[in-house]
């Protein structure tokens, strides 16, 4: 016989309290909540992602990732996707992005490509570069701009729901919806594949008629959600 659950204040406090034993630089406090344990350190985070902090932490609004693209980026990327803030100081910083799942990755002299809107936080020394799929520039918003993150240190990315990682091999390319593609490994160079017949049959406009084709050796991370359609509704 199962014990009846009591929704008491004590139970809420017990279930929701942060774990004081966690002290890694980047910690997953909850599935959708990143805890950054700062000791006179600096990070860069998605603008507007701070939900709380404890201690002495200062914030400074930054421009865009890869500043040099300036106006081009402002027109091409929806919402707050690539706007950053600096956070510096000592204490605990809590970051989140509209309930999206948080994934922590520790790069070790490596690179990863991430959809611009899915970057949550990165150590200050991680290099970031905006990359654009020029062949279809202007045909779709946000999903065509990716950020190359390189170096050694922590990064945190976000996904709508639990993503799936698909392996890419020389004999098995992978095709994805650009709006559902979160990240991919550094040695893959995606191309845009157009399938107008399929898009017309489905009746979805520019969605399934444009696909990203990944070939070579590596992996692609895909979420069960189409990011740009969500951004356009906001």
Coordinates of C-alpha atoms in Angstrom, one line a residue:
X1 CA 0.0 0.0 0.0
X2 CA 1.5 3.3 -1.1
X3 CA 1.8 6.2 1.3
X4 CA -0.3 9.2 0.5
X5 CA 1.8 12.2 -0.5
X6 CA 1.3 15.3 1.6
X7 CA 1.9 18.6 -0.3
X8 CA 3.1 20.5 2.8
X9 CA 5.4 23.5 3.0
X10 CA 8.1 21.3 4.6
X11 CA 8.0 19.0 1.6
X12 CA 8.3 21.9 -0.8
X13 CA 11.3 23.2 1.1
X14 CA 12.9 19.7 1.1
X15 CA 12.4 19.1 -2.6
X16 CA 13.3 22.5 -3.9
X17 CA 16.3 23.4 -1.7
X18 CA 19.6 23.9 -3.4
X19 CA 22.3 21.3 -2.7
X20 CA 25.0 23.0 -0.5
X21 CA 27.4 20.1 -1.2
X22 CA 27.7 21.1 -4.9
X23 CA 30.7 23.3 -5.6
X24 CA 31.9 22.6 -9.2
X25 CA 32.1 25.7 -11.3
X26 CA 29.1 24.8 -13.4
X27 CA 26.5 22.5 -11.7
X28 CA 23.1 21.3 -12.8
X29 CA 21.0 22.3 -9.8
X30 CA 17.8 21.3 -11.5
X31 CA 17.1 19.9 -15.0
X32 CA 16.3 23.5 -16.2
X33 CA 18.5 25.5 -13.7
X34 CA 22.2 26.1 -14.0
X35 CA 24.2 26.9 -10.8
X36 CA 27.5 28.7 -11.3
X37 CA 29.8 28.6 -8.3
X38 CA 32.0 31.7 -8.7
X39 CA 35.1 32.5 -6.7
X40 CA 36.3 35.8 -8.0
X41 CA 35.7 34.5 -11.5
X42 CA 34.0 35.8 -14.7
X43 CA 31.6 34.2 -17.1
X44 CA 29.4 35.2 -20.1
X45 CA 25.8 34.3 -20.0
X46 CA 22.7 34.8 -22.2
X47 CA 21.2 38.2 -21.5
X48 CA 18.1 37.9 -19.2
X49 CA 19.0 34.4 -18.0
X50 CA 19.8 35.3 -14.4
X51 CA 17.0 34.2 -12.0
X52 CA 18.8 34.6 -8.7
X53 CA 22.2 34.9 -7.1
X54 CA 23.8 34.8 -3.6
X55 CA 27.0 36.8 -2.8
X56 CA 28.7 39.7 -4.6
X57 CA 28.2 39.4 -8.3
X58 CA 28.2 42.3 -10.8
X59 CA 26.5 42.2 -14.2
X60 CA 27.4 44.1 -17.3
X61 CA 25.4 44.0 -20.6
X62 CA 27.5 42.9 -23.6
X63 CA 26.7 43.3 -27.2
X64 CA 26.5 40.2 -29.4
X65 CA 28.5 37.1 -29.8
X66 CA 31.3 37.8 -32.4
X67 CA 30.8 41.6 -32.2
X68 CA 32.1 42.3 -35.7
X69 CA 28.9 41.2 -37.5
X70 CA 27.0 44.0 -35.8
X71 CA 23.9 45.0 -37.7
X72 CA 23.7 41.9 -39.8
X73 CA 23.2 39.8 -36.6
X74 CA 20.6 42.2 -35.1
X75 CA 18.5 41.8 -38.2
X76 CA 19.0 38.1 -38.7
X77 CA 18.6 36.6 -35.3
X78 CA 15.3 36.5 -33.5
X79 CA 14.9 37.6 -29.9
X80 CA 17.7 37.6 -27.4
X81 CA 19.4 34.6 -28.9
X82 CA 23.0 35.9 -29.1
X83 CA 23.0 38.9 -26.7
X84 CA 25.2 38.3 -23.7
X85 CA 26.0 39.7 -20.3
X86 CA 29.2 39.5 -18.2
X87 CA 28.9 38.2 -14.6
X88 CA 31.9 38.7 -12.3
X89 CA 32.4 38.2 -8.6
X90 CA 32.1 35.6 -5.8
X91 CA 28.9 33.7 -5.0
X92 CA 26.3 31.4 -6.5
X93 CA 24.6 32.4 -9.7
X94 CA 21.5 30.7 -11.0
X95 CA 20.7 30.8 -14.8
X96 CA 17.7 29.5 -16.7
X97 CA 16.0 30.1 -20.1
X98 CA 12.2 29.8 -20.1
X99 CA 12.2 26.3 -18.7
X100 CA 14.5 24.7 -21.3
X101 CA 16.6 21.7 -20.3
X102 CA 20.2 22.6 -19.4
X103 CA 23.2 20.5 -20.6
X104 CA 26.7 21.2 -19.2
X105 CA 29.7 20.4 -21.4
X106 CA 33.4 20.7 -20.4
X107 CA 35.5 21.4 -23.4
X108 CA 39.1 20.2 -23.4
X109 CA 40.9 22.1 -26.1
X110 CA 37.9 21.2 -28.4
X111 CA 35.2 23.0 -30.4
X112 CA 31.5 22.6 -30.7
X113 CA 28.9 24.3 -32.9
X114 CA 25.7 25.5 -31.1
X115 CA 22.6 27.2 -32.4
X116 CA 22.9 30.8 -31.3
X117 CA 19.7 30.8 -29.3
X118 CA 20.7 27.7 -27.3
X119 CA 23.9 29.2 -25.7
X120 CA 23.2 29.7 -22.0
X121 CA 26.6 30.3 -20.5
X122 CA 30.4 29.9 -21.0
X123 CA 33.6 30.6 -19.2
X124 CA 35.1 33.9 -20.2
X125 CA 38.1 32.3 -21.9
X126 CA 36.0 30.2 -24.3
X127 CA 36.3 31.7 -27.8
X128 CA 33.1 32.3 -29.7
X129 CA 32.6 32.9 -33.4
X130 CA 29.4 33.3 -35.3
X131 CA 29.0 31.1 -38.4
X132 CA 26.3 31.5 -41.0
X133 CA 25.0 29.1 -43.6
X134 CA 25.3 31.6 -46.4
X135 CA 23.6 29.5 -49.1
X136 CA 20.2 30.2 -47.6
X137 CA 20.7 33.4 -45.7
X138 CA 17.5 35.4 -45.5
X139 CA 15.3 32.3 -46.1
X140 CA 14.9 31.6 -42.4
X141 CA 15.6 33.4 -39.2
X142 CA 17.6 32.3 -36.0
X143 CA 18.2 28.7 -36.9
X144 CA 20.7 29.5 -39.6
X145 CA 23.2 31.2 -37.3
X146 CA 25.5 29.0 -35.2
X147 CA 28.1 29.8 -32.7
X148 CA 31.5 28.0 -32.7
X149 CA 32.7 27.6 -29.1
X150 CA 36.4 26.7 -28.7
X151 CA 38.9 26.2 -26.0
X152 CA 39.0 24.6 -22.6
X153 CA 36.4 25.2 -19.9
X154 CA 32.7 24.9 -19.2
X155 CA 29.8 25.8 -21.4
X156 CA 26.1 25.3 -20.9
X157 CA 23.5 24.9 -23.6
X158 CA 19.7 24.6 -23.5
X159 CA 17.2 22.4 -25.3
X160 CA 13.4 22.2 -25.5
X161 CA 12.8 18.7 -24.0
X162 CA 15.3 15.9 -23.9
X163 CA 17.5 15.9 -27.1
X164 CA 18.7 12.9 -29.0
X165 CA 22.3 12.6 -30.2
X166 CA 22.6 11.1 -33.7
X167 CA 25.9 9.6 -34.9
X168 CA 27.2 10.7 -38.4
X169 CA 29.4 8.3 -40.3
X170 CA 31.0 8.2 -43.7
X171 CA 28.4 5.7 -44.8
X172 CA 25.4 7.3 -43.0
X173 CA 24.7 11.0 -43.3
X174 CA 22.1 12.6 -41.1
X175 CA 19.4 15.1 -42.2
X176 CA 17.8 17.4 -39.7
X177 CA 15.3 20.3 -39.5
X178 CA 17.4 23.5 -39.0
X179 CA 15.0 24.7 -36.4
X180 CA 15.3 21.5 -34.3
X181 CA 19.1 21.3 -34.6
X182 CA 20.8 22.3 -31.4
X183 CA 24.5 21.4 -31.8
X184 CA 27.1 19.4 -33.7
X185 CA 30.7 18.3 -33.5
X186 CA 33.5 20.4 -34.8
X187 CA 34.6 18.5 -37.9
X188 CA 31.1 18.4 -39.5
X189 CA 30.3 20.9 -42.2
X190 CA 26.5 21.0 -42.8
X191 CA 25.0 21.7 -46.1
X192 CA 21.5 22.8 -46.9
X193 CA 19.4 20.3 -48.8
X194 CA 16.2 21.6 -50.4
X195 CA 13.2 19.3 -50.9
X196 CA 10.4 21.4 -52.3
X197 CA 8.3 18.4 -53.2
X198 CA 8.3 17.1 -49.7
X199 CA 7.7 20.6 -48.2
X200 CA 4.7 21.2 -50.6
X201 CA 3.2 17.8 -49.8
X202 CA 3.5 18.4 -46.0
X203 CA 2.2 22.0 -46.4
X204 CA 4.6 23.5 -43.9
X205 CA 6.2 26.3 -45.8
X206 CA 9.9 26.6 -45.3
X207 CA 10.2 24.0 -42.5
X208 CA 10.7 20.5 -43.8
X209 CA 11.5 21.7 -47.4
X210 CA 14.9 22.9 -46.0
X211 CA 17.0 20.3 -44.3
X212 CA 20.6 20.3 -42.9
X213 CA 22.7 17.6 -44.3
X214 CA 25.6 16.3 -42.1
X215 CA 28.2 14.1 -43.6
X216 CA 31.6 12.8 -42.4
X217 CA 32.4 11.6 -38.9
X218 CA 30.8 13.1 -35.8
X219 CA 27.4 13.7 -34.1
X220 CA 24.4 16.0 -34.2
X221 CA 22.2 16.9 -31.2
X222 CA 18.5 17.4 -32.1
X223 CA 15.6 18.6 -29.9
X224 CA 12.0 17.5 -30.2
X225 CA 10.9 21.1 -31.0
X226 CA 11.2 23.7 -33.8
X227 CA 12.9 26.7 -32.2
X228 CA 12.1 29.4 -34.8
X229 CA 8.4 28.7 -34.9
X230 CA 8.4 29.2 -31.2
X231 CA 10.3 32.5 -31.4
X232 CA 7.9 33.8 -34.0
X233 CA 4.9 33.2 -31.8
X234 CA 6.3 35.1 -28.8

